[in-house]
């Protein structure tokens, strides 16, 4: 599994979006414990500056979450890398993401060669994300829906990644997890959450562990145009 991406001139960046600046982000992630070289290479390749508003492009390679409109954020690169690294442990082929947002996390997964399905409740964000997938030649399946329901028709998934926080794990999602699969989700209150990893073993038994503290926007009900 080697990350790949079709790079067009605007995806190459310049100045504060240049490859040198991106490489510095990768080194920072490595220094902060991200060890999977495939993930680091995907972060190096995917042009994060194309996933934020032009006015914020010069900040795209800082290790920080940034606003993407509608009160939502593109996740911090370290968190994207960490969750991706966790999911790769089960050697997935098919992944479901809940909370497309900018599309950056989905793009990282697609660049790793995974079959990505993603669901977003805010239509406007989803339309922008789809444009980016097209522009970068990434094959990502997406749907405008309440992701708490998952995406049953295309399941089960080897990995499920939830990128918005809920007070408890969404139980129904575990039902779309294949044997040997892993679900990663931030769980907790608006201000204090932890990453929860839920694994289904080959026999079907579920086990759960709690990892580091993170901050995500909330998982919300209902659809917005
Ligand atoms: N993965 C995104 C992170 C975006 S922030 C990225 O890489 O940019 C979380 C996203 O989850 C927001 O876009 C928000 O609208 C979306 N979201 C919140 N609740 C949702 C739900 N029930 N179903 C689908 N998407 C949801």
Short mmCIF file of C-alpha atoms and ligand atoms in Angstrom, two decimals:
data_model
loop_
_atom_site.label_atom_id
_atom_site.label_comp_id
_atom_site.label_asym_id
_atom_site.label_seq_id
_atom_site.Cartn_x
_atom_site.Cartn_y
_atom_site.Cartn_z
CA UNK A 1 0.00 0.00 0.00
CA UNK A 2 1.88 3.06 -1.25
CA UNK A 3 0.15 6.46 -1.16
CA UNK A 4 -0.50 7.89 -4.57
CA UNK A 5 -2.04 11.10 -5.83
CA UNK A 6 -2.41 12.87 -9.11
CA UNK A 7 -0.74 16.25 -8.65
CA UNK A 8 -1.76 19.27 -10.69
CA UNK A 9 0.08 22.62 -10.64
CA UNK A 10 -2.21 24.24 -8.04
CA UNK A 11 -1.88 21.19 -5.83
CA UNK A 12 1.90 21.65 -5.79
CA UNK A 13 1.62 24.93 -3.87
CA UNK A 14 4.23 27.64 -3.41
CA UNK A 15 5.57 29.77 -0.57
CA UNK A 16 3.77 28.77 2.62
CA UNK A 17 2.09 25.86 0.84
CA UNK A 18 5.29 24.54 -0.79
CA UNK A 19 6.58 20.99 -0.47
CA UNK A 20 9.23 22.23 1.97
CA UNK A 21 6.57 23.62 4.32
CA UNK A 22 4.58 20.39 4.03
CA UNK A 23 7.66 18.32 4.80
CA UNK A 24 8.07 20.34 7.99
CA UNK A 25 4.53 19.35 9.04
CA UNK A 26 5.41 15.71 8.39
CA UNK A 27 8.53 16.01 10.56
CA UNK A 28 6.45 17.58 13.30
CA UNK A 29 3.93 14.71 13.18
CA UNK A 30 6.80 12.23 13.34
CA UNK A 31 8.24 14.05 16.37
CA UNK A 32 4.80 13.86 17.98
CA UNK A 33 4.62 10.09 17.71
CA UNK A 34 3.15 9.31 14.28
CA UNK A 35 5.28 6.37 13.18
CA UNK A 36 3.47 4.80 10.21
CA UNK A 37 5.44 5.85 7.11
CA UNK A 38 2.44 5.27 4.84
CA UNK A 39 0.43 7.82 6.80
CA UNK A 40 3.29 10.32 6.82
CA UNK A 41 3.67 9.93 3.05
CA UNK A 42 -0.08 10.48 2.55
CA UNK A 43 0.11 13.70 4.62
CA UNK A 44 3.09 14.77 2.51
CA UNK A 45 1.15 14.16 -0.72
CA UNK A 46 -2.36 15.46 -0.02
CA UNK A 47 -2.49 19.25 -0.56
CA UNK A 48 -4.26 20.37 2.64
CA UNK A 49 -4.27 23.98 1.41
CA UNK A 50 -6.90 23.01 -1.17
CA UNK A 51 -9.24 21.84 1.63
CA UNK A 52 -9.55 25.27 3.28
CA UNK A 53 -10.61 28.70 2.10
CA UNK A 54 -7.94 30.53 0.08
CA UNK A 55 -7.63 33.12 2.84
CA UNK A 56 -6.48 30.36 5.21
CA UNK A 57 -4.26 28.49 2.74
CA UNK A 58 -1.04 29.87 4.23
CA UNK A 59 -1.97 28.26 7.56
CA UNK A 60 -2.88 24.91 6.05
CA UNK A 61 0.40 23.21 7.06
CA UNK A 62 0.25 24.28 10.69
CA UNK A 63 -0.71 21.41 12.97
CA UNK A 64 -4.03 22.95 13.88
CA UNK A 65 -7.75 22.65 13.14
CA UNK A 66 -9.08 25.46 10.92
CA UNK A 67 -12.62 26.77 10.23
CA UNK A 68 -14.34 25.54 7.05
CA UNK A 69 -17.65 27.41 7.45
CA UNK A 70 -21.02 26.40 8.95
CA UNK A 71 -19.33 26.35 12.37
CA UNK A 72 -17.29 23.28 11.36
CA UNK A 73 -13.53 22.63 11.21
CA UNK A 74 -11.01 20.66 9.21
CA UNK A 75 -9.39 18.39 11.81
CA UNK A 76 -5.88 18.95 13.12
CA UNK A 77 -3.35 17.01 10.98
CA UNK A 78 -2.01 15.13 14.01
CA UNK A 79 -5.50 13.82 14.82
CA UNK A 80 -6.10 12.81 11.19
CA UNK A 81 -2.75 11.00 11.12
CA UNK A 82 -3.36 9.31 14.48
CA UNK A 83 -6.82 8.00 13.58
CA UNK A 84 -5.57 6.83 10.19
CA UNK A 85 -2.62 5.04 11.78
CA UNK A 86 -4.99 3.25 14.16
CA UNK A 87 -7.28 2.09 11.35
CA UNK A 88 -4.39 0.78 9.24
CA UNK A 89 -3.61 -1.69 12.04
CA UNK A 90 -6.48 -3.89 10.80
CA UNK A 91 -5.28 -3.69 7.17
CA UNK A 92 -8.64 -2.40 5.89
CA UNK A 93 -9.87 -2.35 2.31
CA UNK A 94 -13.22 -0.60 2.71
CA UNK A 95 -13.70 2.38 5.05
CA UNK A 96 -16.71 4.43 6.16
CA UNK A 97 -16.21 7.98 7.39
CA UNK A 98 -18.93 9.85 9.28
CA UNK A 99 -18.45 13.62 8.88
CA UNK A 100 -16.89 14.45 5.50
CA UNK A 101 -16.39 18.13 6.36
CA UNK A 102 -13.67 19.50 4.06
CA UNK A 103 -12.96 16.03 2.67
CA UNK A 104 -9.35 16.04 3.93
CA UNK A 105 -9.56 12.90 6.08
CA UNK A 106 -11.34 11.06 3.25
CA UNK A 107 -8.64 12.21 0.81
CA UNK A 108 -5.89 10.87 3.09
CA UNK A 109 -7.66 7.49 3.23
CA UNK A 110 -8.21 7.45 -0.54
CA UNK A 111 -4.57 8.37 -1.18
CA UNK A 112 -3.67 5.26 0.85
CA UNK A 113 -5.55 3.19 -1.70
CA UNK A 114 -8.58 2.45 0.47
CA UNK A 115 -12.16 2.29 -0.83
CA UNK A 116 -13.68 5.29 0.94
CA UNK A 117 -17.37 5.91 1.69
CA UNK A 118 -18.18 9.15 3.50
CA UNK A 119 -21.38 10.72 4.84
CA UNK A 120 -21.96 14.42 5.65
CA UNK A 121 -25.10 16.15 7.00
CA UNK A 122 -24.33 19.67 5.62
CA UNK A 123 -24.98 19.70 1.86
CA UNK A 124 -22.88 22.79 1.19
CA UNK A 125 -19.77 21.25 2.77
CA UNK A 126 -20.33 18.00 0.91
CA UNK A 127 -20.55 19.81 -2.45
CA UNK A 128 -17.23 21.55 -1.80
CA UNK A 129 -15.60 18.29 -0.70
CA UNK A 130 -16.82 16.52 -3.85
CA UNK A 131 -15.24 19.22 -6.02
CA UNK A 132 -11.93 18.63 -4.28
CA UNK A 133 -12.13 14.86 -4.77
CA UNK A 134 -12.75 15.42 -8.49
CA UNK A 135 -9.99 17.98 -8.79
CA UNK A 136 -7.48 15.57 -7.22
CA UNK A 137 -8.71 12.55 -9.15
CA UNK A 138 -9.70 10.76 -5.95
CA UNK A 139 -12.40 8.12 -6.07
CA UNK A 140 -14.47 8.75 -2.92
CA UNK A 141 -18.12 7.67 -2.59
CA UNK A 142 -20.15 10.21 -0.65
CA UNK A 143 -23.68 10.76 0.53
CA UNK A 144 -25.71 13.61 2.06
CA UNK A 145 -27.27 12.00 5.12
CA UNK A 146 -27.20 11.63 8.88
CA UNK A 147 -24.04 9.59 9.31
CA UNK A 148 -25.20 8.21 12.65
CA UNK A 149 -27.13 5.73 10.50
CA UNK A 150 -23.93 4.70 8.72
CA UNK A 151 -24.31 3.65 5.08
CA UNK A 152 -25.86 0.23 5.32
CA UNK A 153 -26.13 -0.69 1.60
CA UNK A 154 -22.36 -0.50 1.11
CA UNK A 155 -21.38 -2.19 4.36
CA UNK A 156 -19.99 -3.95 6.21
CA UNK A 157 -16.78 -1.93 6.50
CA UNK A 158 -13.33 -3.04 7.61
CA UNK A 159 -12.91 0.32 9.30
CA UNK A 160 -15.26 3.09 10.43
CA UNK A 161 -13.99 6.54 11.38
CA UNK A 162 -16.26 9.06 13.07
CA UNK A 163 -14.91 12.63 12.88
CA UNK A 164 -17.46 14.39 15.11
CA UNK A 165 -17.94 13.87 18.84
CA UNK A 166 -20.88 12.25 20.62
CA UNK A 167 -21.51 11.64 24.35
CA UNK A 168 -21.47 7.88 23.67
CA UNK A 169 -20.54 5.53 20.83
CA UNK A 170 -23.27 5.36 18.19
CA UNK A 171 -24.30 1.74 18.73
CA UNK A 172 -25.81 1.20 15.27
CA UNK A 173 -22.48 1.86 13.56
CA UNK A 174 -20.89 -1.18 15.18
CA UNK A 175 -23.44 -3.29 13.29
CA UNK A 176 -21.82 -2.20 10.00
CA UNK A 177 -18.35 -3.28 11.13
CA UNK A 178 -16.97 -6.43 9.46
CA UNK A 179 -15.32 -9.21 11.52
CA UNK A 180 -11.71 -8.15 12.13
CA UNK A 181 -12.76 -4.52 11.73
CA UNK A 182 -12.08 -1.41 13.80
CA UNK A 183 -14.16 1.67 14.59
CA UNK A 184 -12.46 4.85 15.85
CA UNK A 185 -14.51 7.71 17.26
CA UNK A 186 -14.16 10.69 19.60
CA UNK A 187 -16.47 10.21 22.58
CA UNK A 188 -17.24 12.65 25.38
CA UNK A 189 -18.67 16.09 26.14
CA UNK A 190 -18.27 19.21 23.98
CA UNK A 191 -15.07 20.14 25.81
CA UNK A 192 -13.53 16.80 26.87
CA UNK A 193 -13.37 13.81 24.55
CA UNK A 194 -11.20 10.74 24.10
CA UNK A 195 -10.60 8.55 21.08
CA UNK A 196 -12.43 5.26 21.52
CA UNK A 197 -11.35 2.20 19.55
CA UNK A 198 -13.93 -0.55 19.11
CA UNK A 199 -12.79 -3.81 17.53
CA UNK A 200 -14.82 -6.76 16.29
CA UNK A 201 -12.76 -9.95 16.36
CA UNK A 202 -13.08 -12.76 13.80
CA UNK A 203 -15.59 -14.49 16.07
CA UNK A 204 -17.73 -11.35 16.22
CA UNK A 205 -16.90 -10.34 19.82
CA UNK A 206 -16.59 -6.58 20.39
CA UNK A 207 -13.91 -5.05 22.60
CA UNK A 208 -13.31 -1.42 23.40
CA UNK A 209 -10.40 0.73 24.62
CA UNK A 210 -9.94 4.39 25.36
CA UNK A 211 -6.99 6.38 24.00
CA UNK A 212 -5.80 10.00 24.09
CA UNK A 213 -7.84 13.16 24.59
CA UNK A 214 -8.99 15.00 21.44
CA UNK A 215 -11.29 17.88 20.46
CA UNK A 216 -13.93 17.56 17.75
CA UNK A 217 -17.07 19.47 16.78
CA UNK A 218 -20.30 17.69 17.84
CA UNK A 219 -22.08 14.92 15.96
CA UNK A 220 -25.51 16.43 15.27
CA UNK A 221 -28.87 15.05 14.13
CA UNK A 222 -30.74 16.01 10.96
CA UNK A 223 -29.78 17.35 7.55
CA UNK A 224 -28.83 20.87 6.43
CA UNK A 225 -28.89 21.96 2.78
N1 LIG B 1 -13.34 14.73 8.55
C1 LIG B 1 -13.52 16.15 8.42
C2 LIG B 1 -13.78 16.78 9.78
C3 LIG B 1 -14.90 17.73 9.68
S1 LIG B 1 -15.60 18.28 11.20
C4 LIG B 1 -12.36 16.79 7.68
O1 LIG B 1 -11.39 16.09 7.41
O2 LIG B 1 -12.45 17.97 7.32
C5 LIG B 1 -16.94 17.15 11.42
C6 LIG B 1 -17.96 17.09 10.34
O3 LIG B 1 -18.97 16.18 10.78
C7 LIG B 1 -18.69 18.40 10.03
O4 LIG B 1 -18.59 18.69 8.68
C8 LIG B 1 -20.12 18.12 10.45
O5 LIG B 1 -21.09 18.77 9.65
C9 LIG B 1 -20.20 16.63 10.28
N2 LIG B 1 -21.28 15.98 11.04
C10 LIG B 1 -21.73 16.26 12.29
N3 LIG B 1 -22.75 15.45 12.63
C11 LIG B 1 -22.96 14.63 11.55
C12 LIG B 1 -23.87 13.57 11.27
N4 LIG B 1 -24.80 13.17 12.14
N5 LIG B 1 -23.78 12.95 10.07
C13 LIG B 1 -22.85 13.33 9.15
N6 LIG B 1 -21.97 14.32 9.35
C14 LIG B 1 -22.01 14.96 10.54
#
